[in-house]
Amino acid sequence: MVSKLKTSLAALGLSTALATSMVSGAFAAAHETPLTGDLVIFSDMSNPAPRAVMEGMVARFKEMNPDLNIELTIIDREAYKTQIRNFLTANSPDVANWYAGNRMAPYVDAGLFEDISDVWEGDMSENLASTKGALTIDGKQYGVPYTYYQWGVYYRKDIYDQYGLSEPEDWETLKSNCQTLLDNGVKCFTIGTKFLWTAAGWFDYLNMRTNGFDYHMKLTAGEIPWTDEGVKKTFANWRELIDMGAYIDNHTAYSWQEALPFMLNGEAAAYLMGNFAVAPMREGGLTDDQLDYYQFPTITPDTPKGEDAPTDTFHIPSSAKNKENAKAFLKFVTSAENQTLINAGDALGQLPVNAQSSVDDDKFLKEGFDVLSNKAPGGIAQFFDRDAPAEMAKVAMEGFQEFMVRPDNIDRILDRLENARERIYK
Amino acid sequence: MTQATLPDTHADRGKRSFWRRNQIAISPWLFLAPGVIFFLIYVIFPVFQSFQISTLRWDGLGDPEYIGLENYRELWDDPAFYVSLKNNVLWLLLYLLAIPAGLFIALFLNQTVTGIRLYKSLFFFPFVISQVVVGLVFTWFYDPTFGLLNVMLGWFGLGPINVLGDPTYVTYGIIAAGLWPQTAYCMILYLTGLNGVNPEQIEAGRLDNARGWRMLWHIIIPQLKPATFIAFVVTIIGALRSFDLISVMTNGGPFGESRVLSFYMFEVALSEYGFRMGYGAAIAVVLFLIMLIFIAYFLWSMYRETRGR
């Protein structure tokens, strides 16, 4: 009920935005003939806000197709990651959530995700161009995006102002800023590496800025050895920060949420994170005057900047029973109208993928949208553990964590990663 | 029944039905059958299946590929495997401390004071709460910034220790957390054991001037042998299934230094970044062989005991 009220309010607010944006073809198609029959959806959007969004989407789709019998099952996000293997093979729904990039490759290779290139025909490819690559394997599309979000450095503007610092544009400024903070007893960055992936965010950015986006993509695709000079340069840059003492102590003991208080208390000044960190930081008492965002600065000059923007997606399992209904639902999900609605600040609070959608009036979303659309000429990556195969990601992220604690082990770590690469990509 | 058995002694045997003739021999097997069948399907069969899967390269979805002993060869060169194996040995050895600790708490509590039942139940309390809760409590206790441990160390002027984030301390930290409930378990076993100690033997020992340690070592402990055996069995089992504490407290980290074989197997085969069924099965087989040593020992000592009677 609450979610329904919320969506209708949001719809009201959006009517002005919609007046200017054209009604997408997909949206019209869904209206042509109301659908009948069944539609079974399994979703991993189990946190409160995403759950309301998912339920809202189903409610609106049902309104358009009153005779369609929609069955929505929401599964805990973490449990979903292992359950998907079972339900895709045994008892598959018509629509299922998953992730873009290498994360969907095992299911595509095993023939469990349906080729939906026909859904992508026409306007859609144009409107969703930014993520088309991440959903394409061997020239065919296997899913549609519904949201993504930017990564970047979220920092305490008030602390930066206090010490006369500005947003760094290059590596030298980042380091000199950091030194000033450290001299005043403030750590430059908070991080919690207990669950490893936060360290991978740092590696993604350092590697993309040191060696460029294309190099990074080749590395995650297993085409460049981990013992390569470029990788070593990335780690050497990383080491500069570690040796300065830029990161909070004992970060191996914390999850990313447990690392937040350091930033809230002003013990650390910045956090390299996804946009989802903004909500808990606001709840923790930081106002928009205190909290700000900057794009990760340049390291090697003239390297086109690449950005991390993990994309969440919908797919149709190959053994789905109501594929036509499922395709109509995917078209509905990707329509500009729907994407504007579900990514609004009071819903998912993330970025719509459809280029025709409008971004909610939120300082971080606006800045993120600008960065991803205009300031990432290098390309958009999915995040280390979605770009690299799961096995490689696990070994590598453990290596990153070890490096952050014991930077002297770097040669041993890289040899280990190289061994893993030779085994995994053969 | 009686009708059937009465004329049996001199009746011609050929005429009696098969059931009548073999009733006594068959009945116990019939009663055992449900248990045996489930044991075969859910325990014995998967053991052999693990052996078979460990010779495959398989992600659980596609077609498995037979690769012989390749998984074991890889295990041989895998540093993470040796870390897990070392930690398993540490767990097995240090977890046994729960037995003497439980014994001494039991001896201490084995007296008649007002409210002793309350004290006993307080000591037993950690065994009642879930391992996950124990893990969480100790995670907070060890927390490098807010944790009670570092506050206490601060009183003696000792620097903060990041127990769960430091590869040198992490396994000991988790074992200490595991010892808390395990000691309580051993204590309750010994408390019941102490009830069965023969007072006449103690009296006789007193007359012969035994007291203190000599009394404990020569008179009490020999009589507690059955309790010690059970405590040993449950402690070994507890050490080998130390999965939940590790999962809650460190998730195997930092960089895999607190993993044991069972956790490594889970990570490799079933976690978010896993799905190498063959490799996981190979680890399971190694773990099974380690367990087999203990299983053989337990079976042997139980066999000896039944024969001794």
Coordinates of N, CA and C in Angstrom, one line a residue, chain A residues 233-339:
Chain A
K233 N 53.1 -1.2 -11.8 CA 53.1 0.2 -11.6 C 51.8 0.6 -10.8
T234 N 50.7 0.0 -11.1 CA 49.5 0.2 -10.4 C 49.7 0.0 -8.9
F235 N 50.3 -1.2 -8.6 CA 50.5 -1.5 -7.2 C 51.5 -0.5 -6.5
A236 N 52.5 -0.1 -7.3 CA 53.5 0.9 -6.8 C 52.8 2.2 -6.4
N237 N 51.8 2.6 -7.2 CA 51.0 3.8 -6.9 C 50.2 3.6 -5.6
W238 N 49.6 2.4 -5.6 CA 48.8 2.0 -4.4 C 49.6 2.1 -3.1
R239 N 50.9 1.6 -3.3 CA 51.8 1.5 -2.2 C 52.1 2.8 -1.6
E240 N 52.2 3.9 -2.5 CA 52.5 5.2 -2.0 C 51.4 5.6 -0.9
L241 N 50.2 5.3 -1.2 CA 49.1 5.6 -0.2 C 49.2 4.8 1.0
I242 N 49.5 3.5 0.8 CA 49.6 2.6 2.0 C 50.7 3.0 2.9
D243 N 51.9 3.4 2.3 CA 53.1 3.7 3.1 C 52.9 5.1 3.8
M244 N 52.1 5.9 3.2 CA 51.7 7.2 3.9 C 50.9 7.0 5.1
G245 N 50.2 5.8 5.2 CA 49.2 5.6 6.2 C 47.9 6.2 5.9
A246 N 47.5 6.3 4.6 CA 46.3 7.0 4.2 C 45.0 6.3 4.6
Y247 N 45.1 5.0 4.8 CA 43.9 4.2 5.1 C 43.8 4.1 6.7
I248 N 42.5 3.9 7.1 CA 42.3 3.7 8.6 C 43.0 2.4 9.0
D249 N 43.4 2.3 10.2 CA 44.1 1.1 10.7 C 43.0 0.0 10.9
N250 N 43.5 -1.2 10.9 CA 42.7 -2.4 11.2 C 41.5 -2.6 10.2
H251 N 41.7 -2.1 9.0 CA 40.5 -2.2 8.1 C 40.1 -3.6 7.8
T252 N 41.0 -4.6 8.0 CA 40.6 -6.0 7.7 C 39.5 -6.5 8.7
A253 N 39.3 -5.8 9.8 CA 38.3 -6.2 10.7 C 36.9 -5.7 10.4
Y254 N 36.7 -4.8 9.4 CA 35.4 -4.2 9.2 C 34.8 -4.5 7.9
S255 N 33.5 -4.5 7.9 CA 32.7 -4.5 6.7 C 32.6 -3.1 6.2
W256 N 32.0 -2.9 5.0 CA 32.0 -1.5 4.5 C 31.1 -0.6 5.3
Q257 N 30.1 -1.2 5.9 CA 29.2 -0.4 6.8 C 29.9 -0.1 8.1
E258 N 30.7 -1.0 8.6 CA 31.4 -0.8 9.9 C 32.5 0.3 9.7
A259 N 32.9 0.5 8.4 CA 33.9 1.5 8.2 C 33.3 2.9 8.1
L260 N 32.0 3.0 8.0 CA 31.3 4.3 7.9 C 31.5 5.3 9.1
P261 N 31.4 4.8 10.3 CA 31.5 5.7 11.4 C 32.8 6.5 11.4
F262 N 33.9 6.0 10.9 CA 35.1 6.8 10.9 C 35.0 8.0 10.1
M263 N 34.2 7.9 9.0 CA 33.9 9.1 8.2 C 32.9 10.0 8.9
L264 N 31.9 9.4 9.5 CA 30.9 10.2 10.2 C 31.5 11.0 11.4
N265 N 32.4 10.3 12.1 CA 33.0 11.0 13.2 C 34.2 12.0 12.8
G266 N 34.5 12.0 11.5 CA 35.6 12.9 11.1 C 36.9 12.3 11.3
E267 N 37.1 11.0 11.6 CA 38.4 10.4 11.8 C 39.0 10.1 10.5
A268 N 38.2 10.0 9.5 CA 38.7 9.8 8.1 C 37.9 10.8 7.2
A269 N 38.6 11.2 6.1 CA 37.9 12.3 5.4 C 37.2 11.9 4.1
A270 N 37.5 10.7 3.6 CA 36.9 10.3 2.3 C 36.7 8.8 2.3
Y271 N 35.9 8.4 1.3 CA 35.5 7.0 1.1 C 35.4 6.7 -0.4
L272 N 36.2 5.8 -0.9 CA 35.9 5.4 -2.3 C 34.9 4.3 -2.3
M273 N 33.7 4.7 -2.8 CA 32.5 3.8 -2.7 C 31.5 4.0 -3.8
G274 N 30.6 3.1 -3.9 CA 29.4 3.2 -4.8 C 28.4 4.2 -4.2
N275 N 27.5 4.7 -5.0 CA 26.6 5.7 -4.6 C 25.6 5.2 -3.5
F276 N 25.6 3.9 -3.3 CA 24.7 3.4 -2.3 C 25.2 3.8 -0.9
A277 N 26.4 4.3 -0.8 CA 26.9 4.7 0.6 C 26.3 6.0 1.0
V278 N 25.7 6.8 0.1 CA 25.2 8.1 0.4 C 24.1 8.0 1.4
A279 N 23.2 7.0 1.2 CA 22.0 6.9 2.1 C 22.4 6.7 3.5
P280 N 23.2 5.7 3.8 CA 23.6 5.5 5.2 C 24.4 6.7 5.8
M281 N 25.2 7.4 4.9 CA 25.9 8.5 5.5 C 25.0 9.7 5.8
R282 N 23.9 9.8 5.0 CA 22.9 10.9 5.3 C 22.2 10.5 6.6
E283 N 21.8 9.2 6.7 CA 21.1 8.8 7.9 C 22.0 8.9 9.1
G284 N 23.3 8.8 8.9 CA 24.3 9.0 10.0 C 24.5 10.4 10.4
G285 N 23.8 11.4 9.7 CA 23.8 12.7 10.2 C 24.6 13.7 9.3
L286 N 25.2 13.2 8.2 CA 25.9 14.2 7.3 C 24.9 14.9 6.4
T287 N 25.0 16.2 6.3 CA 24.2 17.0 5.5 C 24.9 17.1 4.1
D288 N 24.1 17.5 3.1 CA 24.7 17.7 1.8 C 25.7 18.7 1.7
D289 N 25.8 19.6 2.7 CA 26.9 20.6 2.8 C 28.2 20.0 3.3
Q290 N 28.0 18.9 4.1 CA 29.2 18.3 4.6 C 29.8 17.3 3.7
L291 N 28.9 16.7 2.9 CA 29.3 15.5 2.1 C 29.3 15.9 0.6
D292 N 30.4 15.5 -0.1 CA 30.5 15.8 -1.5 C 31.1 14.7 -2.2
Y293 N 31.2 14.8 -3.5 CA 31.7 13.7 -4.4 C 32.7 14.3 -5.4
Y294 N 33.8 13.5 -5.6 CA 34.6 13.8 -6.8 C 35.0 12.6 -7.5
Q295 N 35.2 12.8 -8.8 CA 35.6 11.7 -9.7 C 37.1 11.3 -9.3
F296 N 37.4 10.0 -9.4 CA 38.8 9.6 -9.0 C 39.8 10.4 -10.0
P297 N 40.8 11.0 -9.4 CA 41.6 11.9 -10.2 C 42.5 11.1 -11.2
T298 N 43.1 11.9 -12.1 CA 44.0 11.4 -13.2 C 45.3 10.9 -12.5
I299 N 45.9 9.8 -13.0 CA 47.2 9.4 -12.5 C 48.2 9.6 -13.7
T300 N 48.0 8.8 -14.7 CA 48.8 8.9 -15.9 C 48.1 9.9 -16.8
P301 N 48.7 11.1 -17.1 CA 48.0 12.1 -17.9 C 47.7 11.5 -19.3
D302 N 46.6 12.0 -19.9 CA 46.1 11.7 -21.2 C 45.6 10.2 -21.3
T303 N 45.3 9.6 -20.2 CA 44.7 8.3 -20.2 C 43.2 8.6 -20.1
P304 N 42.4 8.1 -21.1 CA 40.9 8.4 -21.0 C 40.4 7.7 -19.8
K305 N 39.6 8.4 -19.0 CA 39.1 7.9 -17.8 C 38.0 6.8 -18.0
G306 N 38.2 5.7 -17.3 CA 37.1 4.7 -17.2 C 36.5 4.8 -15.9
E307 N 35.2 4.3 -15.8 CA 34.5 4.4 -14.5 C 33.9 3.1 -14.2
D308 N 33.7 2.8 -12.9 CA 33.0 1.6 -12.4 C 31.5 2.0 -12.3
A309 N 30.6 1.2 -12.9 CA 29.2 1.5 -12.7 C 28.5 0.2 -12.8
P310 N 28.4 -0.6 -11.7 CA 27.8 -1.9 -11.8 C 26.3 -1.8 -12.2
T311 N 25.9 -2.7 -13.1 CA 24.6 -2.6 -13.6 C 23.8 -3.8 -13.1
D312 N 22.6 -3.6 -12.7 CA 21.7 -4.7 -12.2 C 20.7 -4.9 -13.4
T313 N 20.3 -6.2 -13.6 CA 19.6 -6.6 -14.8 C 18.4 -7.5 -14.6
F314 N 17.6 -7.7 -15.6 CA 16.6 -8.7 -15.7 C 16.9 -9.7 -16.8
H315 N 16.7 -10.9 -16.6 CA 16.9 -11.9 -17.7 C 15.7 -12.8 -17.8
I316 N 15.7 -13.6 -19.0 CA 14.7 -14.6 -19.2 C 15.4 -15.9 -19.2
P317 N 15.0 -16.8 -18.3 CA 15.6 -18.2 -18.3 C 15.2 -18.9 -19.6
S318 N 16.1 -19.8 -20.1 CA 15.7 -20.5 -21.3 C 14.5 -21.4 -21.2
S319 N 14.3 -21.9 -20.0 CA 13.2 -22.8 -19.8 C 11.9 -22.1 -19.3
A320 N 11.9 -20.8 -19.4 CA 10.7 -20.1 -19.0 C 9.5 -20.5 -19.8
K321 N 8.3 -20.4 -19.2 CA 7.1 -20.9 -19.9 C 6.4 -19.8 -20.6
N322 N 6.5 -18.6 -20.2 CA 5.7 -17.5 -20.8 C 6.7 -16.4 -21.3
K323 N 7.4 -16.8 -22.4 CA 8.5 -15.9 -22.8 C 7.9 -14.6 -23.4
E324 N 6.8 -14.7 -24.1 CA 6.3 -13.5 -24.7 C 5.9 -12.5 -23.6
N325 N 5.2 -12.9 -22.6 CA 4.9 -12.0 -21.5 C 6.2 -11.5 -20.8
A326 N 7.2 -12.4 -20.7 CA 8.4 -11.9 -20.1 C 9.1 -10.8 -20.9
K327 N 9.0 -11.0 -22.2 CA 9.7 -10.0 -23.1 C 8.9 -8.6 -22.9
A328 N 7.6 -8.7 -22.9 CA 6.8 -7.5 -22.7 C 7.2 -6.8 -21.4
F329 N 7.4 -7.6 -20.3 CA 7.8 -7.1 -19.0 C 9.2 -6.4 -19.1
L330 N 10.1 -7.0 -19.8 CA 11.5 -6.4 -20.0 C 11.4 -5.1 -20.7
K331 N 10.5 -5.1 -21.7 CA 10.4 -3.8 -22.5 C 9.8 -2.7 -21.5
F332 N 8.9 -3.1 -20.7 CA 8.3 -2.2 -19.8 C 9.3 -1.7 -18.8
V333 N 10.2 -2.6 -18.3 CA 11.2 -2.3 -17.3 C 12.1 -1.2 -17.9
T334 N 12.5 -1.4 -19.2 CA 13.5 -0.5 -19.7 C 12.9 0.8 -20.3
S335 N 11.6 0.9 -20.3 CA 11.0 2.2 -20.8 C 11.5 3.4 -20.0
A336 N 11.7 4.5 -20.7 CA 12.3 5.7 -20.1 C 11.5 6.1 -18.9
E337 N 10.1 6.0 -19.0 CA 9.2 6.4 -18.0 C 9.5 5.6 -16.7
N338 N 9.5 4.3 -16.9 CA 9.6 3.4 -15.7 C 11.0 3.6 -15.1
Q339 N 12.0 3.8 -15.9 CA 13.4 3.9 -15.3 C 13.5 5.2 -14.6

